[in-house]
Coordinates of C-alpha atoms in Angstrom, one line a residue:
X102 CA 0.0 0.0 0.0
X103 CA 1.1 3.6 -0.7
X104 CA 1.6 6.3 1.9
X105 CA -1.3 8.6 2.8
X106 CA 1.0 11.5 3.8
X107 CA 0.3 14.7 2.0
X108 CA -3.1 13.4 0.6
X109 CA -6.4 15.1 1.1
X110 CA -7.9 13.3 4.1
X111 CA -10.4 15.8 5.4
X112 CA -13.3 15.6 2.9
X113 CA -16.5 15.4 4.9
X114 CA -19.3 13.2 3.5
X115 CA -22.5 14.1 5.2
X116 CA -24.2 11.5 7.4
X117 CA -27.0 14.0 8.3
X118 CA -28.2 15.9 5.2
X119 CA -29.4 18.8 7.4
X120 CA -32.2 19.6 4.9
X121 CA -33.4 22.7 6.8
X122 CA -30.0 24.4 6.9
X123 CA -30.2 27.2 4.3
X124 CA -26.6 28.3 5.0
X125 CA -25.2 25.3 3.2
X126 CA -25.1 24.6 -0.5
X127 CA -27.9 22.5 -1.9
X128 CA -25.4 20.0 -3.3
X129 CA -23.2 18.3 -0.7
X130 CA -22.2 14.6 -1.1
X131 CA -24.0 12.5 1.6
X132 CA -24.4 8.9 2.5
X133 CA -28.2 9.1 2.7
X134 CA -28.7 10.8 -0.7
X135 CA -25.4 10.4 -2.5
X136 CA -25.2 13.0 -5.3
X137 CA -28.8 14.2 -5.0
X138 CA -29.3 17.6 -3.3
X139 CA -29.4 17.6 0.5
X140 CA -33.1 18.4 0.4
X141 CA -35.8 18.1 -2.3
X142 CA -35.6 21.1 -4.6
X143 CA -37.3 24.3 -3.8
X144 CA -40.4 24.7 -6.0
X145 CA -41.9 28.1 -5.1
X146 CA -40.0 31.3 -5.4
X147 CA -40.5 34.4 -3.2
X148 CA -43.2 36.8 -4.3
X149 CA -40.6 39.3 -5.6
X150 CA -40.1 36.8 -8.5
X151 CA -43.7 36.4 -9.5
X152 CA -43.0 37.9 -12.9
X153 CA -40.3 35.3 -13.5
X154 CA -42.6 32.5 -12.3
X155 CA -45.4 33.7 -14.6
X156 CA -43.1 33.6 -17.7
X157 CA -41.7 30.2 -16.8
X158 CA -45.2 28.7 -16.3
X159 CA -46.3 30.1 -19.7
X160 CA -43.0 29.2 -21.4
X161 CA -43.2 25.4 -22.3
X162 CA -44.5 24.3 -25.7
X163 CA -47.3 22.6 -23.8
X164 CA -48.1 24.2 -20.5
X165 CA -49.4 22.5 -17.3
X166 CA -53.0 23.3 -18.4
X167 CA -52.4 21.6 -21.8
X168 CA -52.5 24.9 -23.7
X169 CA -49.8 25.9 -26.1
X170 CA -47.1 28.0 -24.4
X171 CA -44.9 30.9 -25.4
X172 CA -42.3 28.6 -27.1
X173 CA -45.0 27.0 -29.2
X174 CA -46.0 30.4 -30.5
X175 CA -42.4 31.8 -30.8
X176 CA -43.4 34.6 -28.4
X177 CA -40.9 34.1 -25.5
X178 CA -38.4 36.6 -26.7
X179 CA -41.0 39.4 -27.0
X180 CA -42.5 38.6 -23.6
X181 CA -39.0 38.7 -22.0
X182 CA -38.4 42.1 -23.5
X183 CA -41.8 43.5 -22.6
X184 CA -42.5 42.0 -19.1
X185 CA -39.4 40.9 -17.3
X186 CA -37.6 43.4 -15.1
X187 CA -34.0 43.0 -13.8
X188 CA -34.5 41.3 -10.4
X189 CA -30.8 41.1 -9.5
X190 CA -31.3 43.3 -6.4
X191 CA -33.9 40.8 -5.1
X192 CA -31.4 37.9 -5.7
X193 CA -29.0 39.7 -3.3
X194 CA -31.8 40.1 -0.8
X195 CA -31.9 36.3 -0.4
X196 CA -28.2 35.6 -1.1
X197 CA -27.7 33.8 2.3
X198 CA -30.3 31.2 1.5
X199 CA -28.2 29.0 -0.8
X200 CA -30.8 26.4 -1.7
X201 CA -33.1 29.2 -2.8
X202 CA -30.2 30.6 -4.8
X203 CA -29.9 27.2 -6.5
X204 CA -33.7 27.3 -7.3
X205 CA -33.2 30.8 -8.9
X206 CA -30.2 29.6 -10.8
X207 CA -32.3 26.7 -12.1
X208 CA -35.1 29.0 -13.2
X209 CA -32.9 31.7 -14.8
X210 CA -30.9 29.0 -16.6
X211 CA -34.1 27.6 -18.1
X212 CA -35.2 31.0 -19.2
X213 CA -31.7 31.8 -20.6
X214 CA -31.5 28.7 -22.7
X215 CA -35.1 29.0 -24.0
X216 CA -34.5 32.7 -24.9
X217 CA -31.3 32.0 -26.7
X218 CA -32.3 28.9 -28.6
X219 CA -36.0 29.8 -29.4
X220 CA -35.2 30.7 -33.0
X221 CA -33.3 27.4 -33.5
X222 CA -36.2 25.4 -32.2
X223 CA -38.6 27.2 -34.5
X224 CA -36.4 26.4 -37.6
X225 CA -35.8 22.8 -36.5
X226 CA -39.5 22.1 -36.2
X227 CA -40.0 23.4 -39.7
X228 CA -37.5 20.8 -40.9
X229 CA -34.7 23.3 -41.4
X230 CA -31.2 23.3 -39.8
X231 CA -30.8 25.0 -36.5
X232 CA -29.4 28.2 -37.9
X233 CA -28.2 30.9 -35.5
X234 CA -29.3 31.4 -32.0
X235 CA -29.7 34.8 -30.4
X236 CA -26.2 36.2 -29.8
X237 CA -27.1 38.4 -26.8
X238 CA -28.5 37.5 -23.4
X239 CA -30.4 40.6 -22.1
X240 CA -29.2 42.1 -18.8
X241 CA -32.5 41.2 -17.2
X242 CA -31.5 37.5 -17.5
X243 CA -27.7 37.8 -17.7
X244 CA -27.2 39.7 -14.5
X245 CA -29.3 37.6 -12.2
X246 CA -28.1 34.2 -13.6
X247 CA -24.5 35.4 -13.3
X248 CA -25.1 36.4 -9.7
X249 CA -26.9 33.2 -8.8
X250 CA -24.1 31.1 -10.4
X251 CA -21.5 33.1 -8.5
X252 CA -23.3 32.4 -5.2
X253 CA -23.9 28.7 -5.9
X254 CA -20.6 27.9 -7.6
X255 CA -22.0 27.0 -11.0
X256 CA -21.3 28.3 -14.5
X257 CA -23.8 30.9 -15.6
X258 CA -25.5 28.5 -18.0
X259 CA -27.7 25.5 -17.6
X260 CA -26.0 22.6 -15.8
X261 CA -27.1 19.0 -15.4
X262 CA -27.1 18.8 -11.6
X263 CA -27.8 22.3 -10.5
X264 CA -30.5 23.0 -13.0
X265 CA -31.8 20.7 -15.6
X266 CA -32.1 17.4 -13.8
X267 CA -31.2 17.0 -10.2
X268 CA -32.7 20.2 -8.9
X269 CA -35.7 20.1 -11.2
X270 CA -38.0 17.5 -9.6
X271 CA -40.8 17.8 -7.1
X272 CA -42.8 15.2 -5.2
X273 CA -46.4 14.9 -6.1
X274 CA -47.1 13.4 -2.6
X275 CA -44.3 14.1 -0.1
X276 CA -45.3 11.0 1.9
X277 CA -44.4 8.7 -1.0
X278 CA -40.9 10.0 -1.3
X279 CA -38.7 9.4 -4.4
X280 CA -40.8 6.7 -6.0
X281 CA -40.6 7.2 -9.7
X282 CA -44.4 7.5 -10.1
X283 CA -44.3 10.3 -7.5
X284 CA -41.8 12.5 -9.4
X285 CA -42.7 15.5 -11.4
X286 CA -40.7 18.2 -13.2
X287 CA -40.7 21.7 -11.9
X288 CA -39.6 23.3 -15.2
X289 CA -39.8 22.1 -18.8
X290 CA -39.2 23.2 -22.3
X291 CA -41.6 21.0 -24.3
X292 CA -44.2 18.6 -22.8
X293 CA -42.2 17.8 -19.6
X294 CA -44.9 19.0 -17.2
X295 CA -46.8 15.9 -18.3
X296 CA -45.2 13.1 -16.3
X297 CA -45.9 10.6 -19.1
X298 CA -44.0 12.7 -21.7
X299 CA -40.6 11.8 -23.1
X300 CA -39.1 15.0 -21.8
X301 CA -40.2 14.2 -18.3
X302 CA -39.0 10.6 -18.6
X303 CA -35.6 11.8 -19.9
X304 CA -35.0 13.9 -16.8
X305 CA -36.7 11.9 -14.2
X306 CA -35.0 8.6 -15.1
X307 CA -31.7 10.5 -14.3
X308 CA -33.1 11.5 -10.9
X309 CA -34.2 7.9 -10.3
X310 CA -30.7 6.7 -11.1
X311 CA -29.0 9.1 -8.8
X312 CA -31.4 8.2 -6.1
X313 CA -29.3 5.0 -5.8
X314 CA -26.0 6.9 -5.4
X315 CA -26.1 7.0 -1.6
X316 CA -25.0 3.3 -1.3
X317 CA -22.4 4.0 -4.0
X318 CA -20.9 6.8 -1.9
X319 CA -21.1 4.7 1.2
X320 CA -19.3 1.8 -0.5
X321 CA -16.5 4.1 -1.8
X322 CA -16.0 5.5 1.7
X323 CA -15.8 2.0 3.1
X324 CA -13.2 1.1 0.6
X325 CA -11.2 4.2 1.4
X326 CA -11.5 3.3 5.1
X327 CA -10.2 -0.2 4.4
X328 CA -7.2 1.2 2.5
X329 CA -6.6 3.7 5.3
X330 CA -6.4 0.9 7.7
X331 CA -3.8 -0.9 5.6
X332 CA -1.7 2.2 5.5
X333 CA -2.1 3.0 9.2
X334 CA -2.4 -0.2 11.2
X335 CA -2.2 1.7 14.5
X336 CA -5.5 3.4 13.9
X337 CA -7.7 2.3 16.7
X338 CA -10.9 2.0 14.7
X339 CA -9.3 0.2 11.8
X340 CA -9.3 -3.6 11.2
X341 CA -6.2 -4.9 12.9
X342 CA -4.9 -7.7 10.6
X343 CA -4.6 -8.5 6.9
X344 CA -7.7 -10.7 6.8
X345 CA -9.8 -8.1 8.5
X346 CA -8.6 -5.4 6.2
X347 CA -9.3 -7.6 3.2
X348 CA -12.8 -8.4 4.4
X349 CA -13.5 -4.8 5.0
X350 CA -12.3 -4.0 1.4
X351 CA -14.5 -6.7 -0.1
X352 CA -17.5 -5.5 1.9
X353 CA -17.1 -2.0 0.5
X354 CA -16.6 -3.3 -3.0
X355 CA -19.7 -5.5 -2.7
X356 CA -21.7 -2.4 -1.7
X357 CA -20.5 -0.5 -4.7
X358 CA -21.3 -3.4 -7.0
X359 CA -24.9 -3.7 -5.8
X360 CA -25.4 0.0 -6.1
X361 CA -24.2 0.1 -9.7
X362 CA -26.4 -2.9 -10.5
X363 CA -29.4 -0.9 -9.3
X364 CA -28.3 2.2 -11.2
X365 CA -27.9 0.3 -14.4
X366 CA -31.2 -1.4 -14.0
X367 CA -32.8 2.0 -13.6
X368 CA -31.0 3.4 -16.6
X369 CA -32.4 0.6 -18.7
X370 CA -35.9 2.0 -18.0
X371 CA -35.1 5.1 -20.2
X372 CA -36.1 3.2 -23.3
X373 CA -39.7 3.0 -22.2
X374 CA -40.0 6.3 -20.4
X375 CA -38.4 8.6 -23.0
X376 CA -39.0 7.5 -26.6
X377 CA -36.0 7.9 -28.9
X378 CA -38.1 9.5 -31.7
X379 CA -39.2 12.3 -29.3
X380 CA -35.8 13.3 -28.0
X381 CA -34.7 15.7 -30.7
X382 CA -37.8 17.9 -30.3
X383 CA -36.8 19.1 -26.9
X384 CA -33.0 18.5 -27.2
X385 CA -32.6 21.9 -29.0
X386 CA -33.0 23.7 -25.7
X387 CA -30.2 21.9 -23.8
X388 CA -27.4 22.7 -26.3
X389 CA -24.6 24.8 -24.9
X390 CA -22.6 27.6 -26.6
X391 CA -19.1 25.9 -26.8
X392 CA -18.4 24.2 -30.2
X393 CA -22.0 24.8 -31.5
X394 CA -22.7 26.2 -34.9
X395 CA -25.7 28.1 -33.4
X396 CA -23.2 30.3 -31.5
X397 CA -20.3 31.0 -33.9
X398 CA -19.2 34.1 -31.9
X399 CA -20.3 33.1 -28.4
X400 CA -23.0 35.0 -26.4
X401 CA -22.7 38.5 -25.0
X402 CA -24.0 38.7 -21.4
X403 CA -25.3 42.2 -21.2
X404 CA -24.3 44.0 -18.0
X405 CA -21.9 41.3 -17.0
X406 CA -18.1 41.8 -17.0
X407 CA -16.6 43.7 -19.9
X408 CA -19.2 42.6 -22.4
X409 CA -16.9 40.1 -24.1
X410 CA -18.7 37.0 -25.6
X411 CA -19.0 34.1 -23.3
X412 CA -18.9 30.4 -24.1
X413 CA -20.2 27.5 -21.9
X414 CA -20.8 23.8 -22.5
X415 CA -24.4 22.6 -22.5
X416 CA -26.3 20.3 -20.2
X417 CA -25.1 16.7 -20.5
X418 CA -25.6 13.5 -18.6
X419 CA -21.8 13.2 -18.8
X420 CA -21.7 15.8 -16.0
X421 CA -23.2 13.3 -13.6
X422 CA -20.8 12.3 -10.8
X423 CA -21.5 8.6 -10.4
X424 CA -19.4 7.1 -13.2
X425 CA -16.6 9.7 -12.8
X426 CA -16.5 8.5 -9.1
X427 CA -15.8 5.0 -10.4
X428 CA -13.2 6.3 -12.8
X429 CA -11.5 8.0 -9.8
X430 CA -11.7 5.0 -7.4
X431 CA -10.8 2.3 -9.9
X432 CA -8.0 4.4 -11.5
X433 CA -9.3 3.7 -15.0
X434 CA -6.6 5.1 -17.4
X435 CA -8.0 7.4 -20.1
X436 CA -6.1 7.9 -23.4
X437 CA -4.2 11.1 -23.9
X438 CA -6.5 12.5 -26.6
X439 CA -8.4 15.7 -27.3
X440 CA -11.5 13.8 -26.4
X441 CA -10.2 13.1 -22.9
X442 CA -9.5 16.8 -22.6
X443 CA -13.2 17.4 -23.2
X444 CA -13.9 14.9 -20.4
X445 CA -11.7 16.9 -18.1
X446 CA -13.3 20.2 -19.1
X447 CA -16.7 18.7 -18.1
X448 CA -15.5 18.7 -14.5
X449 CA -16.2 22.4 -14.3
X450 CA -19.9 21.8 -14.8
X451 CA -20.6 19.9 -11.6
X452 CA -21.4 21.3 -8.1
X453 CA -18.2 22.3 -6.5
X454 CA -18.7 19.9 -3.6
X455 CA -19.0 17.0 -6.1
X456 CA -15.8 18.1 -7.9
X457 CA -13.9 18.2 -4.6
X458 CA -15.2 14.7 -3.6
X459 CA -14.1 13.2 -6.9
X460 CA -10.7 14.8 -6.6
X461 CA -10.4 13.5 -3.0
X462 CA -11.3 10.0 -4.0
X463 CA -8.8 10.0 -6.9
X464 CA -6.1 11.4 -4.7
X465 CA -6.8 8.8 -1.9
X466 CA -7.2 5.8 -4.3
X467 CA -3.9 6.5 -6.1
X468 CA -1.9 7.6 -3.1
X469 CA -3.0 4.6 -0.9
X470 CA -2.5 2.1 -3.8
X471 CA -6.1 0.7 -3.5
X472 CA -6.0 -0.8 -7.0
X473 CA -2.7 -2.7 -6.3
X474 CA -4.0 -3.8 -3.0
X475 CA -7.3 -5.1 -4.3
X476 CA -5.8 -7.0 -7.2
X477 CA -2.7 -8.3 -5.4
X478 CA -1.3 -9.3 -8.8
X479 CA 1.8 -11.1 -7.5
X480 CA -0.1 -13.3 -5.1
X481 CA -1.1 -16.9 -5.8
X482 CA -2.1 -19.9 -3.7
X483 CA 0.8 -21.7 -1.9
X484 CA -1.1 -24.2 0.2
X485 CA 1.1 -23.3 3.2
X486 CA -1.7 -23.2 5.8
X487 CA -5.3 -22.5 6.6
X488 CA -4.8 -18.7 7.1
X489 CA -2.9 -18.5 3.8
X490 CA -5.6 -20.3 2.0
X491 CA -8.3 -18.0 3.5
X492 CA -6.4 -14.9 2.5
X493 CA -6.1 -16.2 -1.0
X494 CA -9.8 -16.8 -1.2
X495 CA -10.4 -13.2 0.0
X496 CA -7.9 -12.0 -2.7
X497 CA -9.8 -13.9 -5.4
X498 CA -13.0 -12.3 -4.2
X499 CA -11.4 -8.9 -4.4
X500 CA -10.3 -9.5 -7.9
X501 CA -13.8 -10.8 -8.8
X502 CA -15.5 -7.8 -7.3
X503 CA -13.1 -5.4 -9.0
X504 CA -13.8 -6.9 -12.4
X505 CA -17.5 -7.0 -11.9
X506 CA -17.6 -3.4 -10.8
X507 CA -15.7 -2.5 -13.9
X508 CA -18.2 -4.5 -15.8
X509 CA -21.0 -2.3 -14.4
X510 CA -19.1 0.8 -15.6
X511 CA -18.8 -0.9 -19.0
X512 CA -22.5 -1.7 -19.0
X513 CA -23.3 1.9 -18.2
X514 CA -21.1 3.3 -20.9
X515 CA -22.2 0.8 -23.5
X516 CA -25.8 1.6 -22.8
X517 CA -25.0 5.3 -23.1
X518 CA -23.4 4.6 -26.5
X519 CA -26.6 2.7 -27.5
X520 CA -28.7 5.7 -26.4
X521 CA -26.5 7.9 -28.5
X522 CA -27.0 5.7 -31.6
X523 CA -30.8 5.4 -31.2
X524 CA -31.7 8.8 -29.8
X525 CA -29.3 11.0 -31.8
X526 CA -27.1 9.4 -34.6
X527 CA -30.1 7.8 -36.3
X528 CA -32.2 11.0 -36.2
X529 CA -30.0 14.0 -36.8
X530 CA -26.8 15.0 -38.7
X531 CA -25.8 17.7 -36.2
X532 CA -22.1 16.9 -35.5
X533 CA -21.9 17.8 -31.8
X534 CA -23.6 16.6 -28.6
X535 CA -25.3 19.1 -26.3
X536 CA -22.2 19.5 -24.2
X537 CA -20.1 20.3 -27.3
X538 CA -18.3 17.0 -27.7
X539 CA -18.1 15.2 -31.1
X540 CA -21.2 13.1 -31.4
X541 CA -19.6 10.0 -32.9
X542 CA -16.3 9.6 -31.2
X543 CA -16.6 11.0 -27.7
X544 CA -18.5 8.3 -25.9
X545 CA -16.4 5.5 -27.5
X546 CA -13.3 7.2 -26.2
X547 CA -14.3 6.4 -22.6
X548 CA -15.9 3.1 -23.4
X549 CA -12.8 1.8 -25.2
X550 CA -10.7 2.8 -22.1
X551 CA -12.9 0.7 -19.9
X552 CA -12.9 -2.3 -22.2
X553 CA -9.1 -2.1 -22.4
X554 CA -8.7 -1.8 -18.7
X555 CA -10.9 -4.9 -18.1
X556 CA -8.8 -7.0 -20.5
X557 CA -5.5 -5.7 -18.9
X558 CA -6.7 -6.6 -15.4
X559 CA -8.0 -9.9 -16.4
X560 CA -4.8 -10.9 -18.0
X561 CA -2.8 -9.3 -15.2
X562 CA -4.3 -11.7 -12.6
X563 CA -3.8 -14.8 -14.7
X564 CA -6.6 -14.4 -17.3
X565 CA -7.6 -17.5 -19.2
X566 CA -4.8 -19.5 -17.5
X567 CA -6.2 -18.9 -14.0
X568 CA -8.7 -21.5 -13.1
X569 CA -9.4 -19.8 -9.8
X570 CA -11.2 -16.9 -11.5
X571 CA -14.9 -17.3 -11.3
X572 CA -17.1 -18.3 -14.3
X573 CA -18.9 -14.9 -14.2
X574 CA -15.5 -13.1 -14.7
X575 CA -14.7 -15.3 -17.7
X576 CA -18.1 -14.7 -19.2
X577 CA -17.6 -10.9 -18.7
X578 CA -14.3 -10.9 -20.5
X579 CA -15.8 -12.9 -23.4
X580 CA -18.4 -10.1 -23.7
X581 CA -15.7 -7.4 -23.5
X582 CA -13.8 -9.0 -26.4
X583 CA -16.9 -9.1 -28.6
X584 CA -18.0 -5.6 -27.7
X585 CA -14.5 -4.2 -28.4
X586 CA -14.7 -5.4 -32.0
X587 CA -18.3 -4.4 -32.4
X588 CA -17.6 -0.9 -31.1
X589 CA -14.7 -0.5 -33.5
X590 CA -16.9 -1.4 -36.5
X591 CA -19.7 0.9 -35.4
X592 CA -17.5 3.9 -34.9
X593 CA -15.9 3.3 -38.3
X594 CA -19.3 3.0 -39.9
X595 CA -20.7 6.2 -38.4
X596 CA -17.5 8.2 -39.1
X597 CA -17.5 7.1 -42.7
X598 CA -21.2 8.0 -43.1
X599 CA -20.6 11.5 -41.6
X600 CA -17.2 12.1 -43.1
X601 CA -15.4 12.6 -39.8
X602 CA -12.1 11.0 -38.6
X603 CA -12.4 8.0 -36.4
X604 CA -10.0 9.3 -33.8

């Protein structure tokens, strides 16, 4: 095991979410709720924001009443100009209430994206290309969203966690909690206020997935505790011997595995709850500015800074923290490519507490040598005693769990690639995803890295020559080898069709 000296050892994962504490940010990693906000999102704004509320309720293509909204009539831009005042001074009135700031950030980001991209949606629905978006965000939107973003630690543009998904649900019946059937959207662009719509399904399945991240965080912390015990055997609360440490590690890995299995099972429900053919009709509004043809010169935020054009990435499920947490813990090596640089850039578009946690886990995992300890590559059965045999059995279980966790990461990323094919590649020729990454090659960049890591680890612990590896591990590697070839052919096919390089 490596040394923990000089590593970040003071990150505090909440045991008590303190949902009534308005002095804390809405997003803080916790064991009960994982990467969900500490409390359910704020739905109602203070009365000073009634005008904003009115516009947002009238904004969707289909409003809650079922009537056509402002976006359906291409009237949002005019209404913003005519009705909305600059409410920045009221933002400052409530600045010490950080969950409320998060709600205002959510609402202004919805309005900002709808305002900027309204002309693109109108053209797209006529069967035309997106064309150009509005290049200027009026001060009455730009100033308050910039202030809310500053107070909350977000970018002043729509983000996945802080706005579009994880702070955008409400409970129809608070007594029923986070059951999927009890979830509703607070804000929407298209038909999302109808819980049976594809827009609602797209967002709420993400919420339903992240609902399972509490055990994921708990398992990661248990693994870190086990590794800490290995490095500091004099810690009074730590397991005292190698067998106890190994058992503690395996227990944590098992918790992670079961959490990922639930997350992947929930992810699979996306197919039925958000229809692939419906995605592109609301997708227009979640595009960002960076690398998008709709914003060739960025966006000027009136009244903010020096007036220079701004550029931000759009909302993307890639900004979720669950799989990046696994990348950090498992030390999955990513290729040194421009596509990986985009992956790193996405880190800026997460809640600051999430970013700090992922960096902490990466630091601890690498510094404490968790991967090397878990896999114990140089160790093999010797038959030199009962304790030696028991330790080897525990090592084999560590290897099995590690590979099966990687398999869940593979499963997640493979399904994400399948979503990309069915929801996007088969339905639009637009070359970039909402976050500004290349639509064909970016997801395979990470998926290929996981497939390669699984093969390397399997071979490193004996591979096909090791009869001690369980049958499920061998079946997993057979699947990995098939998918590796399949992915290569699919990427080549789509790249050839679209005239883009395959790497």
